[in-house]
mmCIF file of C-alpha atoms in Angstrom:
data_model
loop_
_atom_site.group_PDB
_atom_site.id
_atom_site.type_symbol
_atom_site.label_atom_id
_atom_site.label_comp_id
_atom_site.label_asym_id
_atom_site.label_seq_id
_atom_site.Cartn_x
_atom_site.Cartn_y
_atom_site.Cartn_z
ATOM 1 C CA UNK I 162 92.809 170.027 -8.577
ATOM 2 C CA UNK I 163 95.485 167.868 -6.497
ATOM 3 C CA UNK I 164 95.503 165.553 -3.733
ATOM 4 C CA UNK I 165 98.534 165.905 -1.625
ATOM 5 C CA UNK I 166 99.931 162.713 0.833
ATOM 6 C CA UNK I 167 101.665 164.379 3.719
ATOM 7 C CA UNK I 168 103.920 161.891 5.789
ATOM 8 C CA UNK I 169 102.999 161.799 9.212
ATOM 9 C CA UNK I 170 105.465 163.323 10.758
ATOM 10 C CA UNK I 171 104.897 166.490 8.528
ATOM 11 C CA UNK I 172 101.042 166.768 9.248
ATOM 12 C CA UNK I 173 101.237 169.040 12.716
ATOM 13 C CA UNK I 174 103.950 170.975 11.132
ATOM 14 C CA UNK I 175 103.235 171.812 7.994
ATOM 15 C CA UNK I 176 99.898 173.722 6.942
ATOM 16 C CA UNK I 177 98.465 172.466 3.312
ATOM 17 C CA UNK I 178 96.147 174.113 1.141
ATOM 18 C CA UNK I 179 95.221 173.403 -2.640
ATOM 19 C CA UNK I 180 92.690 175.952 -4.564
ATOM 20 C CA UNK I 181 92.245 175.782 -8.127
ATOM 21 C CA UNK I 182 95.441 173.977 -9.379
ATOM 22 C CA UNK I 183 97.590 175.942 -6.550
ATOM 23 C CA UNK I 184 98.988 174.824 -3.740
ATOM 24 C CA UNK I 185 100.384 176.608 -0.858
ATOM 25 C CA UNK I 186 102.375 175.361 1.801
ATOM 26 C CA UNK I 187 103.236 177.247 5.497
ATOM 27 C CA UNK I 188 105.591 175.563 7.459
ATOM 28 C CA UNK I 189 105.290 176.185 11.382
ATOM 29 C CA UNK I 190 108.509 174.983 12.299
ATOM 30 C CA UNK I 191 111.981 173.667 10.432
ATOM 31 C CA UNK I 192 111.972 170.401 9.087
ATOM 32 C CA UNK I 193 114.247 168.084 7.084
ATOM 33 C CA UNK I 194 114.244 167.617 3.698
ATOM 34 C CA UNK I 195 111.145 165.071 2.875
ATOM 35 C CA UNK I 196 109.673 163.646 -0.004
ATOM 36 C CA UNK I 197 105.628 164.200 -0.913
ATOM 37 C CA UNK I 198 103.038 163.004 -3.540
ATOM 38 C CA UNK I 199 100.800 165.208 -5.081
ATOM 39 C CA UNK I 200 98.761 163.461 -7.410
ATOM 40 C CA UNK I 201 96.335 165.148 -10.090
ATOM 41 C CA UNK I 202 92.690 164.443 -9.788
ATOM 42 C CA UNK I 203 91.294 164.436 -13.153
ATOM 43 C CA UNK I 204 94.547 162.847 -15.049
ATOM 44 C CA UNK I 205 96.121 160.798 -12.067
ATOM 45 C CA UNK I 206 99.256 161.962 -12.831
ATOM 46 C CA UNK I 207 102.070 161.636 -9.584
ATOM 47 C CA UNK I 208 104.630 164.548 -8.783
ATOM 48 C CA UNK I 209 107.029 163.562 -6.127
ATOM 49 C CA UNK I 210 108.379 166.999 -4.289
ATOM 50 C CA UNK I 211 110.674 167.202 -1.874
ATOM 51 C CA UNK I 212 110.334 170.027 0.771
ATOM 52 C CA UNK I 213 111.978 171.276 3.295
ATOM 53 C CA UNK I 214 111.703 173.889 5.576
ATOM 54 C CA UNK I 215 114.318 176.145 7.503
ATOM 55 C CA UNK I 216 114.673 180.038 9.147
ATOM 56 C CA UNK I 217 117.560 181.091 7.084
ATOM 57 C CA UNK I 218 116.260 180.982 3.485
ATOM 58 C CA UNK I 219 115.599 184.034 1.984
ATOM 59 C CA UNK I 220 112.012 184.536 0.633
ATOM 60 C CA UNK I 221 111.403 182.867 -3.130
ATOM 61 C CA UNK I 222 109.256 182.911 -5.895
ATOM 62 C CA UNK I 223 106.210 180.934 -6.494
ATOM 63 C CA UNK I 224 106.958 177.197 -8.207
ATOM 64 C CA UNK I 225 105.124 176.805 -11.567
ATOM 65 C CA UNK I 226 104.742 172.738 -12.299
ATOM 66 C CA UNK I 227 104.394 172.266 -16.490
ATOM 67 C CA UNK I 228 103.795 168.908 -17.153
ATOM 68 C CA UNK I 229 103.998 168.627 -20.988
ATOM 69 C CA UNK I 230 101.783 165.550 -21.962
ATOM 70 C CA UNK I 231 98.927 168.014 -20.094
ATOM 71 C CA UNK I 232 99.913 170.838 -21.705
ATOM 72 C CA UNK I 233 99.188 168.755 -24.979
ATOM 73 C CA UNK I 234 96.412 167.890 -23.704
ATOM 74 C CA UNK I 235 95.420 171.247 -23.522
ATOM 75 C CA UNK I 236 96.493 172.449 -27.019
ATOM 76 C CA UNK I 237 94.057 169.729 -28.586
ATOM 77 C CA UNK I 238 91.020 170.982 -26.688
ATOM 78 C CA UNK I 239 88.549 173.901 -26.207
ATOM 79 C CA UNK I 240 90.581 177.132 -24.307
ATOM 80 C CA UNK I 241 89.914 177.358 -20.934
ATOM 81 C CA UNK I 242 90.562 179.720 -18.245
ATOM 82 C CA UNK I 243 94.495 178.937 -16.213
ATOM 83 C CA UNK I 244 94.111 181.503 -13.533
ATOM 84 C CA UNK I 245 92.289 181.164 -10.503
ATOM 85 C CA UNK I 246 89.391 183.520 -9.842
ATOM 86 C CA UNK I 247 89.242 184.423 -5.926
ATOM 87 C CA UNK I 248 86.713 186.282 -4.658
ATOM 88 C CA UNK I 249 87.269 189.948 -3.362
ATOM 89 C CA UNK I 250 87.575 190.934 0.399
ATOM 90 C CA UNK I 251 86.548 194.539 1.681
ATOM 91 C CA UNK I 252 89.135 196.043 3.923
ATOM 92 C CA UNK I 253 86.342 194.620 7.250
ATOM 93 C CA UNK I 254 86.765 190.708 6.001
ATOM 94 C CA UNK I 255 90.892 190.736 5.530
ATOM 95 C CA UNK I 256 90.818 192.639 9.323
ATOM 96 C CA UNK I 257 89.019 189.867 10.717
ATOM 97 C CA UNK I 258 90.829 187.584 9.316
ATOM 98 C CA UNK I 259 94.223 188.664 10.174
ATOM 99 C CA UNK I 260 92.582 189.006 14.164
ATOM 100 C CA UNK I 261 91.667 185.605 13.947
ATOM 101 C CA UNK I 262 95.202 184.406 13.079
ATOM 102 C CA UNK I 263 96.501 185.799 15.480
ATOM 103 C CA UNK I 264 94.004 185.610 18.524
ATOM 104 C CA UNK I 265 91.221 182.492 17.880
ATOM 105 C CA UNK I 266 92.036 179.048 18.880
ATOM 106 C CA UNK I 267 93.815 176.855 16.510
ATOM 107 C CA UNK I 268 90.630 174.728 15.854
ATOM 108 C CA UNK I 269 88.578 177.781 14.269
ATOM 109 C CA UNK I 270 91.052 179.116 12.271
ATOM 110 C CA UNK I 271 89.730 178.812 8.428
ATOM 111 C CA UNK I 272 91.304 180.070 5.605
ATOM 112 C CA UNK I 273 90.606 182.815 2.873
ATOM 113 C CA UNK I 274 91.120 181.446 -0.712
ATOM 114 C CA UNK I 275 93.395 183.763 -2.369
ATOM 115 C CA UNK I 276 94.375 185.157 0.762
ATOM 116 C CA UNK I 277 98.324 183.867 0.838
ATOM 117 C CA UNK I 278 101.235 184.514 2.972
ATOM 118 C CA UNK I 279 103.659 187.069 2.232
ATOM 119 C CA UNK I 280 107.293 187.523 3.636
ATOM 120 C CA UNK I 281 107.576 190.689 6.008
ATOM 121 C CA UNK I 282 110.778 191.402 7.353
ATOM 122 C CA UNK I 283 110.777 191.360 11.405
ATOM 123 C CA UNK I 284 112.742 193.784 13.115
ATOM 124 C CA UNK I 285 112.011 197.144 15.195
ATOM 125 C CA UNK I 286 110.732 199.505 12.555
ATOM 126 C CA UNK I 287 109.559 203.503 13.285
ATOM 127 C CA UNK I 288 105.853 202.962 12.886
ATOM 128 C CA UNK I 289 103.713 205.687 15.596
ATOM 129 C CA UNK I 290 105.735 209.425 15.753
ATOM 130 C CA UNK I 291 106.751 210.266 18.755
ATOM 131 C CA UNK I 292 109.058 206.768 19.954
ATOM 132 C CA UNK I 293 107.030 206.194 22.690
ATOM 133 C CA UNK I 294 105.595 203.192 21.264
ATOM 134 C CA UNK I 295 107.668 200.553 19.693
ATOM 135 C CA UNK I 296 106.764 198.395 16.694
ATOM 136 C CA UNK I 297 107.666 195.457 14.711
ATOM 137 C CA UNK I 298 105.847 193.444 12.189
ATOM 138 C CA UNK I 299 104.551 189.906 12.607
ATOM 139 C CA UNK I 300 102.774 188.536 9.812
ATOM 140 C CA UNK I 301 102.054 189.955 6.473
ATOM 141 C CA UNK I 302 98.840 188.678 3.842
ATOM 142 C CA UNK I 303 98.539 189.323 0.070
ATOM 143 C CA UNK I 304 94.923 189.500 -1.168
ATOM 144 C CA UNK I 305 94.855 190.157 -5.016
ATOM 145 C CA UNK I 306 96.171 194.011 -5.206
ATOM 146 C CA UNK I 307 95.730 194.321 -1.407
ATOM 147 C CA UNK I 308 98.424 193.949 1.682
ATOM 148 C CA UNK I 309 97.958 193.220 4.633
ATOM 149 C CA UNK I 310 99.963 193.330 7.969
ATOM 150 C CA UNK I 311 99.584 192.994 11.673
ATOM 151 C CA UNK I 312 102.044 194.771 13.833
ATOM 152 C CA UNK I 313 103.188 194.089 17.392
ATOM 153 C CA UNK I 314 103.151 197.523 19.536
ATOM 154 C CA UNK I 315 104.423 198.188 23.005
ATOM 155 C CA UNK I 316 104.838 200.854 25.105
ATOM 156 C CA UNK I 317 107.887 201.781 25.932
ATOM 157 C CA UNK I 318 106.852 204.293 28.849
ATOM 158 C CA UNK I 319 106.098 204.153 32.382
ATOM 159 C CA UNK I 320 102.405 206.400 31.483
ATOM 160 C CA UNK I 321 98.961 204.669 30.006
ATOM 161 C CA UNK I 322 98.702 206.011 26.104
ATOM 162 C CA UNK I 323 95.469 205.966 24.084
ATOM 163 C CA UNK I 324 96.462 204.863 20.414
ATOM 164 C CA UNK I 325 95.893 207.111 17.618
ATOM 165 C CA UNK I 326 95.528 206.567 13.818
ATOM 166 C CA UNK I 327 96.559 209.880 12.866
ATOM 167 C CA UNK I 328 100.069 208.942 14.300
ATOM 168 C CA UNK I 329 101.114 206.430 11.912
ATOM 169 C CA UNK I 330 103.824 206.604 9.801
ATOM 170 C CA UNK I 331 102.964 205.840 6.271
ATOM 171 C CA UNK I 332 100.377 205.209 3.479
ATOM 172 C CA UNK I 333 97.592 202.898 4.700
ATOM 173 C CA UNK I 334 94.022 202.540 3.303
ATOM 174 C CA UNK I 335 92.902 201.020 6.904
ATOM 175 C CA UNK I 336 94.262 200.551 10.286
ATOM 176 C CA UNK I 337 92.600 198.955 12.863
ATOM 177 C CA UNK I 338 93.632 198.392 16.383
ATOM 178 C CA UNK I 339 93.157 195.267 18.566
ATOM 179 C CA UNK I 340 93.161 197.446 21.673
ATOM 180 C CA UNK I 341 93.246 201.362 21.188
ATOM 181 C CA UNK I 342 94.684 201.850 25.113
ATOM 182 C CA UNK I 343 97.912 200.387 26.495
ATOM 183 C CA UNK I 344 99.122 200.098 29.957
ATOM 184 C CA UNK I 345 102.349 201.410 31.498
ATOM 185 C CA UNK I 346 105.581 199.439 30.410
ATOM 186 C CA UNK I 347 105.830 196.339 32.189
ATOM 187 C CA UNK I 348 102.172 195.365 32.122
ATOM 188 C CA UNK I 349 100.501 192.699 31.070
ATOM 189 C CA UNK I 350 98.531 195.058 28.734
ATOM 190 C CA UNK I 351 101.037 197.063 27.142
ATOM 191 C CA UNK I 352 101.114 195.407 24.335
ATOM 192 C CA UNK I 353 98.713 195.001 21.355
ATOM 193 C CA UNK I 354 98.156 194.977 17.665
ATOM 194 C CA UNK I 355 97.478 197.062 14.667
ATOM 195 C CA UNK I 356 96.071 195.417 11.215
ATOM 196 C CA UNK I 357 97.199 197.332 8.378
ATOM 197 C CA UNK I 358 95.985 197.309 4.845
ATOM 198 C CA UNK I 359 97.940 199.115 1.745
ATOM 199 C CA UNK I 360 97.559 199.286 -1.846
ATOM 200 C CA UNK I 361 101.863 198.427 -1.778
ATOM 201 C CA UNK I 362 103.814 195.256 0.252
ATOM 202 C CA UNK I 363 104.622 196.874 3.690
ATOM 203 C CA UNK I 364 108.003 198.187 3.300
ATOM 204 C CA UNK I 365 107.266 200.334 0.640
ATOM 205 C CA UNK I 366 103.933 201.705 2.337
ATOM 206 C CA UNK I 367 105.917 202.067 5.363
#
């Protein structure tokens, strides 16, 4: 476990979370290059990183620290078990979540260990047959062998459409939708969402 010192003028912006030896990091907005601690618990060891944040970089890898004197450490002792053991969410749980995310106020959000944020590329995709409903991903989740994405959908026409499953484009295990009606184009409730969850990232369940 790690303890990580966030400079002020990072804390609103930048979303922390450490589970297990992992840390993961979501940035709300672009920032400047700036220098954190993260110090280890149990061996009070420092690492100085310095992040930054911007909307042009293409999605990366994870970072793996080694830090040899532990890793020695380690050789000399009793094996243990590295990886993280998260618990499993049924298909009802990750739904929720992803509808809290993206609806409940800022001060109840919570996360899911071993729920982390995946890169989902967002642009005007062909998700319901038909093109009278227009779609584009928003946010995508990874949840051990599980995705999970919420997509924007409007109507496009000037006629009230019930939304319908069966429609869908693709291979998903669930889809739920925030609202299953949506107004004429141009109303305030012609738009909604649709949670999907696939056994593949998005574009290649798509």
């Amino acid at each position: 476990p790690v303890r990580i010192g966030l400079p002020a003028a990072l804390q609103p912006i930048l979303r922390v979370q450490s589970v297990a030896g992992t840390v993961y990091l979501l940035a709300h907005q672009p920032f400047e290059p700036t220098r954190v601690m993260v110090r280890a618990i149990e061996s009070g060891a420092v690492y100085l990183l310095d992040l930054s944040a911007d909307n042009k970089s293409a999605p990366t890898a994870a970072i793996q620290i080694f830090d040899p004197e532990l890793e020695k450490s380690e050789l000399s002792s009793d094996p243990v078990e590295l990886s993280p053991t998260f618990p499993k969410y049924g298909y009802v749980a990750l739904t929720r979540f992803a509808a809290q995310q993206l609806y409940a106020p800022a001060r109840l959000l919570r996360d899911l260990p071993g729920v982390m944020r995946v890169p989902v590329r967002r642009a005007a995709i062909q998700l319901i047959h038909g093109g009278q409903v227009t779609a584009e991903p928003l946010v995508a989740w990874r949840a051990g062998n599980l995705y999970l994405t919420a997509v924007k959908l409007r109507n496009s026409t000037s006629q009230a459409l019930t939304l319908d499953p069966r429609t869908l484009r693709g291979s998903w295990l669930t889809a739920t939708f925030q609202h299953n009606r949506l107004h004429a184009a141009g109303d305030e409730a012609d738009t909604t969402v649709v949670y999907l969850i696939s056994a593949r990232p998005f574009e290649s369940a798509l």
